[in-house]
Coordinates of C-alpha atoms and ligand atoms in Angstrom, one line a residue:
M1 CA -120.7 36.7 -45.0
K2 CA -117.7 36.7 -42.8
E3 CA -117.0 33.1 -41.6
H4 CA -116.2 32.6 -37.9
W5 CA -115.8 29.2 -36.5
W6 CA -118.6 30.7 -33.6
K7 CA -120.9 30.5 -36.3
E8 CA -120.5 26.8 -37.4
A9 CA -120.7 25.8 -33.7
V10 CA -123.0 23.2 -32.4
V11 CA -123.3 24.5 -28.5
Y12 CA -124.3 22.2 -25.6
Q13 CA -125.4 23.9 -22.0
I14 CA -124.4 21.9 -19.1
Y15 CA -126.3 22.9 -15.9
P16 CA -123.5 21.1 -13.7
R17 CA -125.9 20.9 -10.5
S18 CA -127.9 18.6 -12.4
F19 CA -125.5 16.8 -15.0
N20 CA -123.7 14.1 -13.6
D21 CA -122.3 13.3 -10.0
S22 CA -119.4 11.4 -9.3
N23 CA -118.5 11.5 -5.9
G24 CA -122.3 10.5 -4.4
D25 CA -123.2 13.3 -2.6
G26 CA -126.1 13.8 -4.7
I27 CA -125.1 16.8 -6.9
G28 CA -123.3 17.4 -9.8
D29 CA -119.7 18.2 -10.5
L30 CA -116.7 19.2 -12.9
Q31 CA -115.5 15.3 -12.9
G32 CA -118.8 14.4 -13.4
I33 CA -118.6 16.5 -16.9
I34 CA -115.6 15.1 -17.8
N35 CA -116.6 11.4 -17.2
K36 CA -119.4 12.4 -19.8
L37 CA -116.7 14.4 -22.2
D38 CA -116.7 11.2 -24.9
Y39 CA -120.7 11.4 -24.6
L40 CA -120.6 14.4 -26.1
K41 CA -117.9 14.2 -28.7
K42 CA -120.0 11.1 -29.9
L43 CA -122.9 13.5 -30.4
G44 CA -121.0 15.9 -32.1
I45 CA -121.0 19.3 -30.1
D46 CA -118.5 21.8 -30.5
V47 CA -118.8 24.1 -27.9
I48 CA -119.8 23.3 -23.8
W49 CA -122.0 26.7 -22.2
L50 CA -120.9 25.6 -18.7
S51 CA -123.4 27.2 -16.4
P52 CA -121.8 29.0 -13.2
V53 CA -119.1 27.1 -11.6
Y54 CA -117.9 29.8 -9.5
Q55 CA -118.1 30.2 -5.9
S56 CA -121.5 30.5 -4.6
P57 CA -124.0 30.4 -1.5
N58 CA -126.4 28.8 -4.1
D59 CA -129.6 31.0 -3.6
D60 CA -130.1 31.1 -7.0
N61 CA -128.0 28.1 -8.1
G62 CA -124.9 29.9 -8.6
Y63 CA -126.2 33.2 -10.4
D64 CA -125.4 34.5 -7.0
I65 CA -121.3 34.3 -6.8
S66 CA -119.6 34.8 -3.9
D67 CA -116.2 34.7 -5.5
Y68 CA -115.0 34.6 -9.5
Y69 CA -112.0 33.1 -9.0
D70 CA -112.8 30.0 -6.9
I71 CA -115.1 26.7 -8.2
M72 CA -118.1 26.0 -6.3
D73 CA -117.1 23.7 -3.3
E74 CA -119.8 21.0 -4.5
F75 CA -118.6 21.0 -8.0
G76 CA -114.8 20.7 -7.4
S77 CA -111.7 22.5 -7.3
M78 CA -109.7 25.0 -9.6
E79 CA -108.0 21.7 -10.3
D80 CA -110.8 19.8 -12.0
M81 CA -111.5 23.4 -13.9
E82 CA -108.6 23.1 -15.4
K83 CA -108.8 19.5 -16.0
L84 CA -112.0 19.9 -17.6
L85 CA -110.5 22.5 -19.8
V86 CA -107.8 20.5 -21.0
E87 CA -109.9 17.1 -21.6
A88 CA -112.4 19.0 -23.6
H89 CA -109.9 20.8 -26.0
Q90 CA -108.4 17.5 -26.0
R91 CA -111.2 16.2 -27.8
D92 CA -111.8 19.9 -29.5
I93 CA -114.8 20.9 -27.8
K94 CA -114.4 24.6 -26.7
I95 CA -115.9 25.9 -23.2
I96 CA -117.5 29.0 -22.5
M97 CA -118.3 30.0 -19.5
D98 CA -121.5 31.8 -17.9
L99 CA -120.4 35.2 -16.9
V100 CA -122.8 36.8 -14.0
V101 CA -121.8 40.4 -13.5
N102 CA -125.0 42.5 -13.1
H103 CA -124.9 41.6 -9.6
T104 CA -123.3 39.1 -7.3
S105 CA -123.9 37.3 -4.1
D106 CA -124.7 39.4 -0.7
E107 CA -121.4 37.0 0.9
H108 CA -119.2 38.3 -1.8
E109 CA -116.5 40.2 0.0
W110 CA -117.4 43.6 -2.2
F111 CA -120.6 43.7 -1.0
E112 CA -119.4 42.8 2.5
K113 CA -116.9 45.7 2.4
S114 CA -119.7 48.0 0.8
I115 CA -121.4 47.8 3.6
K116 CA -119.2 49.2 5.7
K117 CA -117.9 51.6 2.9
I118 CA -114.7 50.5 2.9
E119 CA -112.7 52.0 0.0
P120 CA -112.5 50.9 -2.8
Y121 CA -115.9 49.2 -2.4
Q122 CA -118.0 51.8 -1.0
D123 CA -119.9 52.6 -4.2
Y124 CA -119.5 49.1 -5.5
Y125 CA -122.9 48.3 -5.8
I126 CA -126.9 50.9 -6.0
W127 CA -127.1 52.3 -2.8
K128 CA -129.8 54.9 -2.0
D129 CA -131.3 56.9 0.8
G130 CA -135.1 56.2 1.3
K131 CA -138.0 58.5 1.1
K132 CA -139.5 59.4 4.2
G133 CA -138.9 55.6 5.5
A134 CA -140.4 54.0 2.1
P135 CA -138.0 52.4 -0.8
P136 CA -136.4 54.9 -3.4
N137 CA -138.6 53.8 -6.0
N138 CA -141.7 51.4 -6.5
W139 CA -139.8 48.4 -9.1
G140 CA -140.7 44.9 -8.3
A141 CA -137.9 42.5 -8.2
M142 CA -137.8 39.5 -10.5
F143 CA -138.3 37.1 -7.4
G144 CA -140.8 39.1 -5.9
G145 CA -141.1 42.5 -3.1
S146 CA -139.1 45.3 -3.8
V147 CA -136.2 45.8 -5.6
W148 CA -134.4 48.2 -2.8
E149 CA -133.7 46.0 0.3
Y150 CA -132.9 47.9 3.6
N151 CA -129.3 47.8 4.9
E152 CA -129.3 48.9 8.7
E153 CA -125.8 48.9 9.3
R154 CA -125.2 51.6 6.0
N155 CA -128.6 52.8 6.6
Q156 CA -129.5 52.6 3.6
Y157 CA -131.4 50.7 0.7
Y158 CA -129.3 48.8 -1.5
L159 CA -131.3 47.5 -5.2
H160 CA -131.7 43.5 -6.6
L161 CA -133.2 42.8 -9.4
F162 CA -133.3 39.4 -9.0
S163 CA -133.1 38.2 -4.7
V164 CA -132.1 40.0 -1.7
K165 CA -129.6 38.2 -1.9
Q166 CA -128.0 39.2 -5.5
P167 CA -127.0 43.3 -5.3
D168 CA -126.8 44.8 -8.6
L169 CA -123.6 45.8 -9.6
N170 CA -122.8 49.6 -9.9
W171 CA -121.4 50.2 -13.6
E172 CA -121.5 53.7 -12.9
N173 CA -118.4 53.3 -11.4
P174 CA -115.4 53.0 -13.3
A175 CA -113.7 50.7 -11.1
V176 CA -116.0 48.2 -10.8
R177 CA -116.2 48.0 -14.6
E178 CA -112.2 47.7 -14.4
T179 CA -112.0 44.8 -11.6
V180 CA -114.7 42.9 -14.1
Y181 CA -112.3 43.3 -17.5
E182 CA -109.5 42.3 -14.8
M183 CA -111.6 39.0 -13.8
M184 CA -112.8 38.2 -17.3
K185 CA -108.9 38.4 -18.8
W186 CA -107.4 36.1 -15.5
W187 CA -110.5 33.5 -17.1
L188 CA -109.5 33.8 -20.6
N189 CA -105.9 33.2 -19.7
K190 CA -106.7 30.2 -18.3
G191 CA -107.8 29.2 -21.8
I192 CA -111.7 29.1 -21.5
D193 CA -113.1 29.9 -25.2
G194 CA -115.8 32.8 -24.5
F195 CA -118.7 33.7 -22.2
R196 CA -122.5 33.7 -22.1
M197 CA -123.3 36.8 -20.3
D198 CA -125.8 36.6 -17.9
V199 CA -128.5 39.7 -18.4
I200 CA -126.3 41.9 -19.9
N201 CA -128.5 44.5 -21.5
Y202 CA -129.7 45.3 -17.5
I203 CA -126.6 46.4 -16.7
S204 CA -127.0 50.0 -17.3
K205 CA -129.7 51.4 -15.3
D206 CA -131.8 55.1 -15.5
Q207 CA -130.0 57.0 -12.8
S208 CA -133.1 59.0 -12.1
Y209 CA -134.9 55.7 -10.9
P210 CA -138.3 57.1 -11.4
D211 CA -141.4 55.3 -10.5
G212 CA -142.1 52.8 -12.6
K213 CA -146.3 51.9 -14.0
K214 CA -148.4 49.9 -11.6
E215 CA -150.5 47.3 -13.5
K216 CA -154.0 46.7 -11.7
G217 CA -154.0 45.7 -8.4
E218 CA -150.3 44.7 -8.2
K219 CA -147.9 46.0 -5.3
Y220 CA -144.9 47.0 -7.3
G221 CA -144.2 49.3 -10.4
N222 CA -142.4 47.6 -13.6
G223 CA -138.6 48.9 -13.7
A224 CA -137.9 47.0 -16.5
P225 CA -138.0 50.6 -18.9
Y226 CA -135.1 51.9 -17.2
F227 CA -132.9 49.4 -17.0
I228 CA -133.3 47.1 -20.1
N229 CA -130.7 48.5 -22.3
G230 CA -130.4 51.5 -20.5
P231 CA -128.5 54.7 -21.7
R232 CA -124.9 53.6 -21.3
V233 CA -125.2 49.3 -22.5
H234 CA -123.4 50.3 -25.1
E235 CA -121.2 52.7 -24.1
F236 CA -119.9 49.6 -21.2
L237 CA -120.2 47.0 -23.6
Q238 CA -117.7 48.9 -26.7
E239 CA -115.3 49.5 -23.6
M240 CA -114.9 45.4 -22.5
N241 CA -115.3 44.6 -26.2
E242 CA -111.7 47.0 -26.7
I243 CA -110.2 46.4 -23.6
V244 CA -110.9 42.6 -23.2
L245 CA -112.8 40.8 -26.1
S246 CA -111.0 41.9 -28.8
K247 CA -107.6 40.5 -27.4
Y248 CA -108.6 36.9 -27.7
D249 CA -110.5 34.4 -30.2
I250 CA -113.4 34.0 -28.2
M251 CA -117.3 33.4 -28.7
T252 CA -119.4 35.9 -26.7
V253 CA -123.4 35.6 -26.5
G254 CA -125.4 38.0 -24.2
E255 CA -128.9 37.2 -22.7
T256 CA -131.0 39.8 -23.2
P257 CA -134.2 39.5 -22.4
G258 CA -137.3 42.3 -23.7
V259 CA -135.4 43.3 -26.7
T260 CA -136.9 43.9 -29.8
P261 CA -134.2 42.7 -33.4
A262 CA -133.5 46.5 -34.2
E263 CA -132.0 46.9 -30.0
G264 CA -130.7 43.3 -30.5
L265 CA -129.1 44.3 -33.8
K266 CA -127.2 47.1 -31.8
Y267 CA -125.6 44.2 -29.8
V268 CA -124.0 42.1 -32.5
D269 CA -123.7 44.9 -35.3
E270 CA -120.2 43.4 -36.4
A271 CA -119.0 47.7 -37.0
R272 CA -120.0 48.3 -33.7
N273 CA -117.7 45.7 -31.7
E274 CA -120.1 44.7 -29.1
L275 CA -120.9 40.9 -28.6
N276 CA -121.3 37.9 -31.2
M277 CA -124.9 37.3 -30.5
V278 CA -127.4 37.6 -28.0
F279 CA -130.5 35.4 -26.8
H280 CA -133.6 37.1 -27.5
F281 CA -136.4 35.6 -25.7
D282 CA -139.3 35.9 -28.5
I283 CA -139.6 32.1 -29.2
M284 CA -139.9 31.2 -26.0
D285 CA -143.0 33.4 -25.5
T286 CA -144.7 32.3 -28.6
V287 CA -146.4 29.8 -25.7
D288 CA -146.8 31.7 -22.9
V289 CA -149.2 34.7 -22.4
V290 CA -146.8 38.0 -23.5
S291 CA -145.7 39.2 -20.3
D292 CA -147.0 36.4 -18.1
K293 CA -144.8 32.9 -18.0
W294 CA -147.1 31.4 -15.5
E295 CA -150.1 31.2 -18.1
K296 CA -150.0 28.7 -21.3
D297 CA -150.8 29.6 -24.5
R298 CA -151.7 27.8 -27.8
L299 CA -148.4 27.7 -30.3
D300 CA -149.6 30.2 -32.8
L301 CA -147.3 29.3 -36.0
F302 CA -148.2 32.3 -38.1
K303 CA -146.8 34.2 -35.1
M304 CA -143.6 32.2 -34.7
K305 CA -143.2 32.7 -38.3
D306 CA -143.4 36.4 -38.3
I307 CA -140.7 36.2 -35.1
I308 CA -138.3 34.3 -37.5
N309 CA -138.5 36.6 -40.3
K310 CA -138.6 39.2 -38.0
W311 CA -134.9 38.5 -37.0
Y312 CA -133.7 37.4 -39.6
E313 CA -134.3 40.1 -42.0
T314 CA -133.0 42.5 -39.2
F315 CA -129.5 41.0 -38.7
K316 CA -128.8 39.1 -42.3
K317 CA -126.5 41.5 -43.2
Q318 CA -124.1 42.4 -40.3
G319 CA -125.3 40.2 -37.5
W320 CA -125.6 36.8 -36.3
N321 CA -128.2 34.9 -34.4
S322 CA -128.3 32.3 -31.6
I323 CA -131.1 29.9 -31.8
Y324 CA -132.0 28.2 -28.5
L325 CA -136.2 25.8 -27.7
N326 CA -135.5 25.3 -23.4
N327 CA -132.7 26.2 -21.5
H328 CA -132.3 26.0 -17.4
D329 CA -134.6 28.7 -16.8
R330 CA -137.3 27.1 -19.5
P331 CA -139.5 24.2 -19.4
R332 CA -138.6 21.5 -22.0
M333 CA -138.8 21.8 -25.2
V334 CA -140.7 18.4 -26.1
S335 CA -143.2 19.5 -23.5
R336 CA -143.7 23.1 -25.0
F337 CA -143.8 23.1 -28.3
G338 CA -144.2 19.4 -29.2
D339 CA -146.1 16.2 -27.6
D340 CA -144.5 14.8 -24.6
E341 CA -146.8 12.1 -24.5
K342 CA -148.3 10.2 -27.9
Y343 CA -145.4 11.9 -30.2
R344 CA -142.3 12.2 -28.2
R345 CA -139.7 10.9 -30.5
E346 CA -141.5 12.8 -33.6
S347 CA -142.2 15.9 -32.2
A348 CA -138.4 16.0 -30.5
K349 CA -136.3 15.2 -33.8
M350 CA -138.5 17.7 -35.6
L351 CA -137.9 20.7 -33.1
I352 CA -134.3 19.7 -33.2
T353 CA -134.4 19.9 -37.2
F354 CA -136.1 23.0 -37.1
N355 CA -133.0 24.3 -34.7
M356 CA -130.1 22.9 -36.2
T357 CA -131.3 24.3 -40.4
L358 CA -132.8 28.0 -38.8
P359 CA -130.0 31.0 -39.4
G360 CA -127.9 31.6 -36.3
T361 CA -125.7 29.1 -34.2
P362 CA -127.9 26.5 -32.0
Y363 CA -128.1 25.5 -28.7
I364 CA -128.7 22.5 -27.2
Y365 CA -129.8 22.3 -23.4
Q366 CA -128.3 19.0 -21.5
G367 CA -130.8 16.5 -21.5
E368 CA -132.5 17.7 -24.9
E369 CA -131.1 15.1 -27.1
I370 CA -132.7 12.0 -25.3
G371 CA -136.1 13.8 -25.4
M372 CA -136.2 14.6 -21.2
C373 CA -139.8 16.4 -20.4
N374 CA -141.2 18.4 -17.9
V375 CA -141.8 16.8 -14.5
Q376 CA -144.6 16.9 -12.3
F377 CA -143.6 16.8 -8.5
E378 CA -147.1 16.1 -5.9
S379 CA -145.6 18.4 -3.4
I380 CA -144.2 22.0 -3.5
D381 CA -141.7 20.3 -1.2
D382 CA -140.0 18.9 -3.7
Y383 CA -139.2 21.8 -5.9
R384 CA -135.8 23.8 -5.4
D385 CA -135.9 26.9 -7.6
I386 CA -136.3 30.3 -6.3
E387 CA -138.6 31.6 -8.7
T388 CA -141.2 28.7 -8.3
L389 CA -141.0 29.0 -4.4
N390 CA -141.3 32.6 -4.1
R391 CA -143.9 32.6 -6.6
Y392 CA -146.1 30.0 -4.9
Q393 CA -145.8 31.6 -1.8
K394 CA -147.3 34.7 -2.9
E395 CA -149.7 33.1 -4.6
I396 CA -151.2 31.1 -1.6
E397 CA -151.3 34.1 0.4
K398 CA -153.3 35.9 -2.3
G399 CA -155.6 33.5 -1.5
R400 CA -155.5 30.9 -5.1
E401 CA -156.1 27.2 -5.3
Q402 CA -153.2 25.3 -4.4
K403 CA -154.5 22.7 -7.2
E404 CA -154.1 25.9 -9.8
I405 CA -151.1 27.4 -8.9
M406 CA -149.0 23.5 -8.9
E407 CA -151.1 23.3 -12.9
E408 CA -149.1 26.6 -13.6
I409 CA -145.8 25.0 -12.2
Y410 CA -145.9 21.9 -13.7
W411 CA -146.3 24.6 -17.0
A412 CA -143.4 26.8 -16.6
S413 CA -141.2 26.2 -13.2
R414 CA -138.0 26.3 -14.1
D415 CA -137.3 23.1 -12.4
N416 CA -138.8 21.6 -15.2
A417 CA -135.5 21.6 -16.9
R418 CA -133.3 21.0 -13.5
T419 CA -134.2 17.6 -13.2
P420 CA -131.0 15.4 -13.3
V421 CA -130.0 14.3 -16.6
Q422 CA -131.2 10.4 -17.6
W423 CA -128.2 8.8 -17.9
D424 CA -129.8 5.0 -17.9
D425 CA -132.1 2.7 -16.3
S426 CA -130.3 2.3 -12.6
E427 CA -131.5 3.9 -9.4
N428 CA -131.4 8.1 -9.9
A429 CA -131.1 7.3 -13.3
G430 CA -127.7 6.7 -12.9
F431 CA -126.9 10.6 -12.3
S432 CA -126.0 10.0 -8.9
N433 CA -125.2 7.1 -6.3
G434 CA -126.4 9.3 -3.7
E435 CA -129.5 11.3 -3.1
P436 CA -130.2 13.8 -5.7
W437 CA -130.6 17.2 -4.9
I438 CA -133.7 17.5 -6.5
K439 CA -136.1 14.1 -7.3
V440 CA -135.0 12.5 -11.0
N441 CA -138.2 12.6 -13.1
P442 CA -139.6 9.3 -12.5
N443 CA -140.1 8.7 -16.4
Y444 CA -135.9 7.4 -17.1
K445 CA -136.8 3.8 -16.8
K446 CA -138.1 4.4 -20.3
I447 CA -136.3 7.7 -21.4
N448 CA -132.6 7.6 -20.7
A449 CA -129.0 8.0 -23.0
A450 CA -127.9 4.1 -22.5
S451 CA -131.3 2.7 -23.9
Q452 CA -131.2 5.3 -26.9
Q453 CA -127.3 5.0 -27.7
E454 CA -127.6 2.0 -29.9
D455 CA -131.3 2.2 -30.7
P456 CA -131.6 3.5 -34.6
A457 CA -134.5 4.9 -33.9
S458 CA -133.8 7.1 -30.8
V459 CA -134.1 10.8 -30.2
L460 CA -130.1 10.4 -29.2
K461 CA -129.0 8.7 -32.6
Y462 CA -131.3 11.3 -34.2
Y463 CA -129.2 14.3 -32.6
Q464 CA -126.1 12.7 -33.5
D465 CA -126.7 12.3 -37.2
I466 CA -128.5 15.9 -37.5
I467 CA -125.4 17.3 -36.1
K468 CA -123.3 15.4 -37.9
L469 CA -125.3 16.9 -41.2
R470 CA -125.4 20.4 -40.7
K471 CA -121.4 20.5 -40.5
K472 CA -120.9 18.4 -43.6
K473 CA -119.1 20.4 -45.8
D474 CA -121.4 20.3 -48.9
N475 CA -124.3 21.8 -46.4
K476 CA -122.8 25.1 -45.9
A477 CA -125.8 26.2 -46.9
L478 CA -127.3 25.1 -43.6
I479 CA -125.2 27.8 -41.7
Y480 CA -124.2 31.1 -44.0
G481 CA -127.2 30.3 -46.3
N482 CA -129.6 33.1 -47.2
Y483 CA -133.6 32.4 -45.5
Q484 CA -136.3 32.3 -47.8
P485 CA -140.4 31.1 -46.4
V486 CA -142.3 28.8 -48.3
L487 CA -145.6 28.4 -47.4
E488 CA -146.0 31.2 -45.4
D489 CA -149.6 31.3 -45.0
D490 CA -150.1 27.7 -44.4
K491 CA -150.6 27.4 -40.5
Q492 CA -149.6 23.6 -40.0
V493 CA -146.3 23.6 -41.5
F494 CA -143.2 25.3 -41.6
S495 CA -141.0 25.4 -44.4
Y496 CA -138.2 27.5 -46.2
L497 CA -135.2 27.5 -48.6
R498 CA -132.0 28.3 -47.8
K499 CA -129.4 28.9 -50.3
Y500 CA -125.4 29.6 -50.7
N501 CA -123.3 29.5 -53.4
G502 CA -125.3 27.7 -55.3
E503 CA -126.0 25.0 -53.0
K504 CA -130.0 25.0 -52.1
I505 CA -131.7 23.5 -49.1
F506 CA -135.2 22.9 -48.5
V507 CA -137.1 22.5 -45.7
I508 CA -140.5 21.3 -44.5
L509 CA -141.6 20.3 -40.6
N510 CA -145.2 19.7 -39.9
F511 CA -145.3 21.4 -36.2
F512 CA -148.8 19.5 -35.3
G513 CA -150.0 16.2 -34.0
Y514 CA -152.3 15.4 -37.4
N515 CA -151.2 14.3 -40.9
W516 CA -150.8 17.8 -43.2
E517 CA -151.3 17.3 -47.3
H518 CA -151.0 19.7 -49.6
N519 CA -150.3 20.4 -53.4
L520 CA -147.1 21.9 -53.9
E521 CA -147.4 24.7 -56.4
E522 CA -144.9 24.3 -59.2
G523 CA -142.4 27.1 -59.0
I524 CA -142.3 27.4 -55.2
I525 CA -140.3 23.7 -54.9
D526 CA -139.1 21.9 -57.9
Y527 CA -139.8 18.4 -56.1
N528 CA -138.6 16.1 -59.1
H529 CA -134.7 17.7 -57.8
L530 CA -135.5 16.8 -54.6
E531 CA -133.3 14.7 -52.5
L532 CA -133.9 13.4 -48.8
I533 CA -131.4 14.3 -46.7
I534 CA -132.9 13.6 -43.6
S535 CA -136.2 13.1 -42.0
N536 CA -137.7 11.4 -38.6
Y537 CA -139.6 9.0 -40.6
E538 CA -138.9 6.5 -43.3
V539 CA -140.0 8.7 -46.5
Q540 CA -140.8 7.2 -49.8
I541 CA -140.5 9.8 -52.4
N542 CA -142.9 9.4 -55.6
K543 CA -141.2 11.8 -57.7
K544 CA -143.8 12.5 -60.2
D545 CA -146.3 12.5 -57.0
T546 CA -146.8 16.3 -56.5
N547 CA -149.5 15.6 -54.0
F548 CA -147.1 16.3 -50.7
S549 CA -148.2 14.9 -47.4
L550 CA -146.7 15.1 -43.7
R551 CA -147.3 12.6 -40.7
P552 CA -147.6 14.0 -37.4
Y553 CA -144.7 16.3 -36.9
E554 CA -142.9 14.7 -39.6
A555 CA -139.5 16.4 -40.9
R556 CA -137.9 16.2 -44.0
V557 CA -135.2 18.4 -45.4
Y558 CA -133.9 17.9 -49.0
R559 CA -131.0 19.1 -50.6
V560 CA -132.0 20.9 -54.2
K561 CA -130.1 19.4 -57.3
Ligands
TEU1 O1 -132.0 34.7 -16.2 C1 -132.6 36.4 -16.2 C2 -134.0 36.3 -17.1 O2 -133.8 36.2 -18.2 C3 -134.7 35.5 -15.9 O3 -136.0 36.8 -16.5 C4 -135.2 34.6 -16.2 O4 -136.4 34.8 -17.5 C5 -135.7 34.0 -15.2 O5 -135.6 32.7 -15.0 C6 -137.3 34.1 -15.1 O6 -138.2 32.9 -15.5 C7 -130.5 35.3 -15.6 C8 -130.4 33.5 -15.5 O7 -130.8 32.6 -16.6 C9 -131.7 32.7 -14.4 O8 -130.9 31.5 -14.1 C10 -130.7 34.0 -13.5 O9 -131.5 33.4 -12.3 C11 -131.1 35.2 -13.4 O10 -130.4 36.1 -14.5 C12 -130.3 36.2 -12.8 O11 -129.0 35.9 -12.4
CA2 CA1 -120.8 15.7 -6.2

């Protein structure tokens, strides 16, 4: 297997608005990130993925960009950005930026000129005539309503897969692609180390724009089959790779909702020259009822094992995966896959052990390293996320009980991940001296970075240790090793071997809040030659004891000698 720095890296995602506020306006900013670089260095991460910091009216917190060449006023200036790059690089931390080019903001100059048909912008977006006063087709948008918005001035409809303020760029137009590539080069020449590409598998649309299938009782049809992995997406990415990506030593990760392993491989197959890795959503979906993220499902470990197997088997020859258990769009990992009350510490540590020992590049989302949890605000007025607010409105209009809707929001709202990082137990969790743009999780007195820094039993300390462990030279099996499932038929325990050049590592994880006992069969694993290298519990191994037992959410990693 080819070795690359981005395969060995541990990535840390920063959602700048909620990370650290340096000037007391209640909004996280670039200087705030600079102030925490030493903390991140101590944590041991190699790469920061910076969610969008470009100029934006913030309809979708920066995922609606109005100027790719400028920094959002609230976050600071281009000088701050340059300083962040220098300061990070001095500490051997790389920075990848979010590339949001499926759409722009409707306040982008390109869109304003496109409305007026000013060249070369006339066909920068997807404009269509209505059908007898109705939109061009029946597709529903991700954040509610139709994907088509009528513009009076141009007397046409424009397509927006997300909010009305996020018009989709027309990738069929070569001038659009050229402009995007230019912009990417501009940032790479500034010294950034790569891109996370927002919904990059949505950029090519089926040019016939057929109606989508409608579920019973739904007002809109499903357009996804006509824009997910669309007809020209690989052609576009190969072009981007040839013109831009291949010219730099960078890392690229594409966000690709709805891809299967076979489709995913097309994006990352080394022979095809597109991207280094993608984010798939299969692991996320294990605890949601498929196709409806608002509905909770019980964790089925067989499903999870199956997913890990399939992606590994499909990718092992010439692909590379990325592993994450939460991000700015998904609720907190410990609340979703673990137990955020009784076993918060244990389950947070078990889950990061999983994340750090599976094949693929691991991603940590800010605050995860201290075991931050989901939040439950009593009033909808305390929520900020456009998806959550639109959804609430829509369900209220349907006549549903408010309490029921709030329960779903507690489970699935993106704001679960967007409350400010809990730095210490002072007011506003040390995030800001002013009033934060979104309320702090009230549990910050108990859960915060300061109190964990010195505590040997803390979640934070465990993260520091396991990152160190993953990067030790004699643990290369954790990075390049093959993956071999163990105890496949067990519904409570997730276990596997990683092997590389004679090194062998054995991982065993109890995914539930009760004990597990088992006789490890001879042959699967030679327990006389196990050397424990990390665990979230104090472990005493009786060498002769073949009866293996694990406590709630217990995680153990062994070197097999
Ligand atoms: O998310 C795209 C995406 O996959 C959405 O369907 C996502 O699951 C959404 O959050 C619904 O819950 C990306 C960004 O990560 C997200 O923050 C943006 O809002 C979106 O694109 C539009 O840019
Ligand atoms: Ca600020």
